[in-house]
Short mmCIF file of C-alpha atoms in Angstrom, two decimals:
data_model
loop_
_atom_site.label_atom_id
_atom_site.label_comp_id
_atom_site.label_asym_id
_atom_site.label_seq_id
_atom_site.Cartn_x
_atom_site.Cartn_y
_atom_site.Cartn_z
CA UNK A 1 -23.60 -91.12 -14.49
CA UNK A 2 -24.17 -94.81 -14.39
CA UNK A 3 -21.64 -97.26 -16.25
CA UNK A 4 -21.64 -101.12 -16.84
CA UNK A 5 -19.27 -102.95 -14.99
CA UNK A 6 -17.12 -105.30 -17.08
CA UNK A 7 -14.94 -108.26 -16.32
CA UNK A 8 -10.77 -108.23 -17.14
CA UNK A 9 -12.15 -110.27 -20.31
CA UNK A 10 -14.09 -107.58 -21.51
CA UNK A 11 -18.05 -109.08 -21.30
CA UNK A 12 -20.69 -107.59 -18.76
CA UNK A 13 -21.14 -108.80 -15.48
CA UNK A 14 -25.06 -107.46 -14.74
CA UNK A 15 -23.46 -104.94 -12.30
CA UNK A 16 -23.47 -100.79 -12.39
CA UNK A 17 -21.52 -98.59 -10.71
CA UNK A 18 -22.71 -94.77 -10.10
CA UNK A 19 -19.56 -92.23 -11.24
CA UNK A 20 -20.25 -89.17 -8.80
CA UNK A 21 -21.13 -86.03 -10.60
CA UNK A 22 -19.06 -84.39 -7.82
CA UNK A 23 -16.01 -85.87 -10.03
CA UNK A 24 -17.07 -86.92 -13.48
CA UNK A 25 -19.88 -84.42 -14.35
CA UNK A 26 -18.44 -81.03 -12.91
CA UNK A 27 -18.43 -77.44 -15.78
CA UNK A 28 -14.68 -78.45 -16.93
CA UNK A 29 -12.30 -75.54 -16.58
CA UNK A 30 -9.62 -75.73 -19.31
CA UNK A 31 -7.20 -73.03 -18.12
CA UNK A 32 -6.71 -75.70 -14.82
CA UNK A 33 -6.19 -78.58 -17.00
CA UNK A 34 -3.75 -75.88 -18.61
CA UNK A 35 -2.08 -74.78 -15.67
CA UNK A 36 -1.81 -78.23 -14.24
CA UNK A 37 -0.32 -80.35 -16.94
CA UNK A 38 1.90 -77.01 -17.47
CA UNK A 39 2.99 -77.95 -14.27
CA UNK A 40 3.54 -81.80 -14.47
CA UNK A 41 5.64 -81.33 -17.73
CA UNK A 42 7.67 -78.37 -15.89
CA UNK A 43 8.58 -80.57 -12.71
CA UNK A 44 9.56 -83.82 -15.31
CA UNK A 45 12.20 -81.62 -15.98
CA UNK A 46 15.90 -81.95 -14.82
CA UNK A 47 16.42 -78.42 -15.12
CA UNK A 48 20.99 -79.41 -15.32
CA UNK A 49 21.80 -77.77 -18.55
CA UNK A 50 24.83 -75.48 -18.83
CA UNK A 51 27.22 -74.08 -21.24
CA UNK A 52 30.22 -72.64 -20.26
CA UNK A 53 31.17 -68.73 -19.57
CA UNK A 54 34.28 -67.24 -20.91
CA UNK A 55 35.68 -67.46 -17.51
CA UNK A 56 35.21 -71.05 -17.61
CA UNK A 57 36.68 -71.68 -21.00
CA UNK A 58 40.46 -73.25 -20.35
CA UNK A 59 42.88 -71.44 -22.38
CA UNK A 60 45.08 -68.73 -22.03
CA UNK A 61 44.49 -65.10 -21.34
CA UNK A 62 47.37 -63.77 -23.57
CA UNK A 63 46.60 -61.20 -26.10
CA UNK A 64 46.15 -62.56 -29.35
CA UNK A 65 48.24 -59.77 -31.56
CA UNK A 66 48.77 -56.55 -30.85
CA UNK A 67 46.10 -54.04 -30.61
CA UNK A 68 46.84 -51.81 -33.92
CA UNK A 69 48.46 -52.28 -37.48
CA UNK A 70 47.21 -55.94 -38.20
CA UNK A 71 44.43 -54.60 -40.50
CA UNK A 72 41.92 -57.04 -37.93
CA UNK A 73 39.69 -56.62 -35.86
CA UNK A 74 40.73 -56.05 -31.79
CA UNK A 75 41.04 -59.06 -30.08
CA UNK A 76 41.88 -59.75 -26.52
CA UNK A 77 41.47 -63.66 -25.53
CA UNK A 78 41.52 -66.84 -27.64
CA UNK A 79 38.30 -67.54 -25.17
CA UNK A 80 36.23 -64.52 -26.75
CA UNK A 81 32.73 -65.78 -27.66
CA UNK A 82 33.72 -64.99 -30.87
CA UNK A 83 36.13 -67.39 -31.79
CA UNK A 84 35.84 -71.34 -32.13
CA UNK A 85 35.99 -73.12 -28.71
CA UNK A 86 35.29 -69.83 -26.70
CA UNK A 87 33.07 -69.28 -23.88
CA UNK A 88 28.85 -68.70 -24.92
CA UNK A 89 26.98 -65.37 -24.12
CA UNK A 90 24.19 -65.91 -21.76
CA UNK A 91 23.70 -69.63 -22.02
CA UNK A 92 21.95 -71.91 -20.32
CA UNK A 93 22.39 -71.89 -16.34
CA UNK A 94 20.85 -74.76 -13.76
CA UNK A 95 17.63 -73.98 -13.01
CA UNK A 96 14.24 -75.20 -11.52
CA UNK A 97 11.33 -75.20 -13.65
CA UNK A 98 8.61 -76.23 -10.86
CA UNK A 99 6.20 -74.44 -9.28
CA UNK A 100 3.32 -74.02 -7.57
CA UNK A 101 -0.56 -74.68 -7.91
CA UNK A 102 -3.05 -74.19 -5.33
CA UNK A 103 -4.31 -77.91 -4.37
CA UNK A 104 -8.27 -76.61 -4.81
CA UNK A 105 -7.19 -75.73 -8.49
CA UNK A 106 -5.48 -78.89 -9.45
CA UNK A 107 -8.19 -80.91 -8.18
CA UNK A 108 -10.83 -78.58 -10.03
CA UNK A 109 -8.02 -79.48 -12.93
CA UNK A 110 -8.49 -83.36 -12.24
CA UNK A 111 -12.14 -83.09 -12.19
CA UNK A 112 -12.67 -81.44 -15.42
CA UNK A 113 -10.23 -84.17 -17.24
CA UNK A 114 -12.18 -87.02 -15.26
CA UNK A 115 -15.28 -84.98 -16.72
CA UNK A 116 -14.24 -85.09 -20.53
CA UNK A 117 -13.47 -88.64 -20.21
CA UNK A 118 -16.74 -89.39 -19.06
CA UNK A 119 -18.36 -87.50 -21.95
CA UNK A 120 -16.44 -88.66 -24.53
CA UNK A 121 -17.46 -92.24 -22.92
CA UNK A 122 -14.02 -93.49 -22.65
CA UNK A 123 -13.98 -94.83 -19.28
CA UNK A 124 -14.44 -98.61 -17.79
CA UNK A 125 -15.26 -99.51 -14.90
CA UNK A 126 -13.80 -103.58 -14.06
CA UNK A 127 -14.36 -106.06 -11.22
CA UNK A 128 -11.34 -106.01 -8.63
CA UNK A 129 -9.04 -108.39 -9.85
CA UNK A 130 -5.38 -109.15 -8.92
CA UNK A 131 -2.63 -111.53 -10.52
CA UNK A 132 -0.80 -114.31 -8.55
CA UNK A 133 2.36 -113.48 -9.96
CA UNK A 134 4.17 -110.89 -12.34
CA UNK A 135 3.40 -111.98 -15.90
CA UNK A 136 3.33 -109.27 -18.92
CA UNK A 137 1.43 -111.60 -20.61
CA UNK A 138 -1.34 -111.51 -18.33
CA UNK A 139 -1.85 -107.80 -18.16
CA UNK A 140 -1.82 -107.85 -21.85
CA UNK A 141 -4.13 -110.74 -22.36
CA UNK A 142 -6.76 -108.09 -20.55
CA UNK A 143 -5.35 -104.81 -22.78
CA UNK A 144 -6.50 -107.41 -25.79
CA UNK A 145 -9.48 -108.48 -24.72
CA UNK A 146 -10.78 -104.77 -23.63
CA UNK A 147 -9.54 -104.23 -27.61
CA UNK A 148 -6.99 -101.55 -26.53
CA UNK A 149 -4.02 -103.40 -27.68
CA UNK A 150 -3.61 -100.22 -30.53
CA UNK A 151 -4.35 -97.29 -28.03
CA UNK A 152 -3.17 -95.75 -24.94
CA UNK A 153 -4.99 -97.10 -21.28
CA UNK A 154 -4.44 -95.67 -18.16
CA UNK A 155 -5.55 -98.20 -15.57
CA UNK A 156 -6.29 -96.65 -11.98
CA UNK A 157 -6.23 -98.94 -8.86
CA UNK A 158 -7.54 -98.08 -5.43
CA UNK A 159 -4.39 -99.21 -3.96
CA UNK A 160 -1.23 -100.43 -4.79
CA UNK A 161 -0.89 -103.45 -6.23
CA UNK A 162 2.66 -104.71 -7.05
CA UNK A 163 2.36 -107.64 -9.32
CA UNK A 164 -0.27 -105.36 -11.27
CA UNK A 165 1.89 -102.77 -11.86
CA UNK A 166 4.97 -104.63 -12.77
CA UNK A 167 3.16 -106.68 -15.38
CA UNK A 168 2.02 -103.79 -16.71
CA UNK A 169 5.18 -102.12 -17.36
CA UNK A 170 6.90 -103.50 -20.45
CA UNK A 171 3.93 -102.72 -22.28
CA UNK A 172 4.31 -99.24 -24.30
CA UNK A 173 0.91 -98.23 -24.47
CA UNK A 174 -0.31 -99.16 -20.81
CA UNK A 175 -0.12 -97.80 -17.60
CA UNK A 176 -0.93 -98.57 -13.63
CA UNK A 177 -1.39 -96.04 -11.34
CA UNK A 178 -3.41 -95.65 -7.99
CA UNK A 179 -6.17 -92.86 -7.04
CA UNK A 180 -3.40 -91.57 -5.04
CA UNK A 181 -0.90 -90.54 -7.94
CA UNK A 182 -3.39 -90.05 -10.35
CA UNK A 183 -3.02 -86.52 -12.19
CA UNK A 184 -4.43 -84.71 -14.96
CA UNK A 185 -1.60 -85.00 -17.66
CA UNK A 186 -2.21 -88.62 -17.61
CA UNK A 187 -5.96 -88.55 -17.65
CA UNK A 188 -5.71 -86.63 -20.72
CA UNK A 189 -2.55 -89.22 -22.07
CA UNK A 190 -4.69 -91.80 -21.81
CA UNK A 191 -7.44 -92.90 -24.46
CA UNK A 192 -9.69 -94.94 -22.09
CA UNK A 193 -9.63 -94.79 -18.48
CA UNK A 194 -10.00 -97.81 -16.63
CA UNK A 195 -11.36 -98.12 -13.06
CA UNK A 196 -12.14 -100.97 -10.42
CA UNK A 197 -15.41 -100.26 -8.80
CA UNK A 198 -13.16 -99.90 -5.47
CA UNK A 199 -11.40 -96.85 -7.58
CA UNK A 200 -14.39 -95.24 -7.80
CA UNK A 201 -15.26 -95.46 -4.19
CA UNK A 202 -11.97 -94.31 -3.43
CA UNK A 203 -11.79 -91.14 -5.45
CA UNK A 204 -15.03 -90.20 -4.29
CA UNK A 205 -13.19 -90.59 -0.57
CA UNK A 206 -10.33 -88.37 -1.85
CA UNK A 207 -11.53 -85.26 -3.78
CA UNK A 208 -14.94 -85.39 -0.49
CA UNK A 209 -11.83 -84.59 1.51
#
């Protein structure tokens, strides 16, 4: 699939870049994407919630009232999971929620998101560019002038870049990442993808591996 390649101010510089078919023309496979971002979301979470046992609950252990002639029902402890304050039947314990994906399966997962965004034409391909120093303004000066001030962008670099990133971050609706941390749940996030012509290269490096 060939694509235009666009400066940070949005107009055409004459160049085209080839997206592999390898990567952005593969049969998509939607139980991956499934099983992936089912992962992602799973691992986001801090799996520390608990509620406390009976035999946590601080109070005392006497018996309430006495067993018969009260016209009540029997009760035992003041921290029965019966009464106000007492302990909670099989609540919530500390868990983990990750697990695991075979790495052939979550690239086949990346591939068919990279896929759909290439079919739904919602990816750009820019010039390498860089900023001389961290400035929000200047990472949204390009999010305006690519007219995706109102949607969601998911810019990929090759590399790290730090004063990239960081100008980047304020802004709600944008995000920086590099080929290496790139995953499907933000691929799908993301209303247009946008890639350097290095990114390209790069991914094509990674998934040939």
């Amino acid at each position: 699939m060939e694509v235009k390649v666009i400066n940070i101010s949005g107009k055409e510089t004459g160049a085209k870049v080839q997206l592999p078919d390898a990567i952005f023309a593969v049969e998509p496979n939607d139980h991956a994407i499934y099983l992936d971002v089912k992962q992602y979301l799973a691992n986001q979470r801090q799996g520390t919630h608990k509620s406390k046992q009976r035999n946590e609950i601080a109070g005392s252990t006497k018996k309430l009232y006495k067993q018969k002639g009260t016209g009540g029902a029997r009760a035992g402890s003041i921290k029965s999971p019966l009464f106000n304050g007492g302990g909670r039947v099989f609540g919530p314990q500390p868990r983990d929620y990750s697990f695991k994906l075979n790495k052939k399966l979550k690239s086949l997962a990346r591939k068919s998101a990279l896929t759909y965004k290439a079919k739904d034409n919602n990816i750009l391909v820019l010039e390498p560019f860089t900023f001389d120093s961290i400035k929000t303004k200047s990472y949204a000066k390009i999010v305006a002038d690519l007219k995706l001030t109102d949607s969601k962008s998911l810019l990929v670099l090759p590399a790290a870049n730090n004063n990239v990133y960081l100008s980047s971050r304020n802004l709600k609706k944008a995000k920086v990442v590099t080929a290496a941390e790139l995953n499907t749940y933000d691929v799908l996030n993301a209303g247009t993808l946008l890639l350097t012509t290095e990114t390209v290269k790069t991914l094509e490096e990674a998934f040939a591996k």
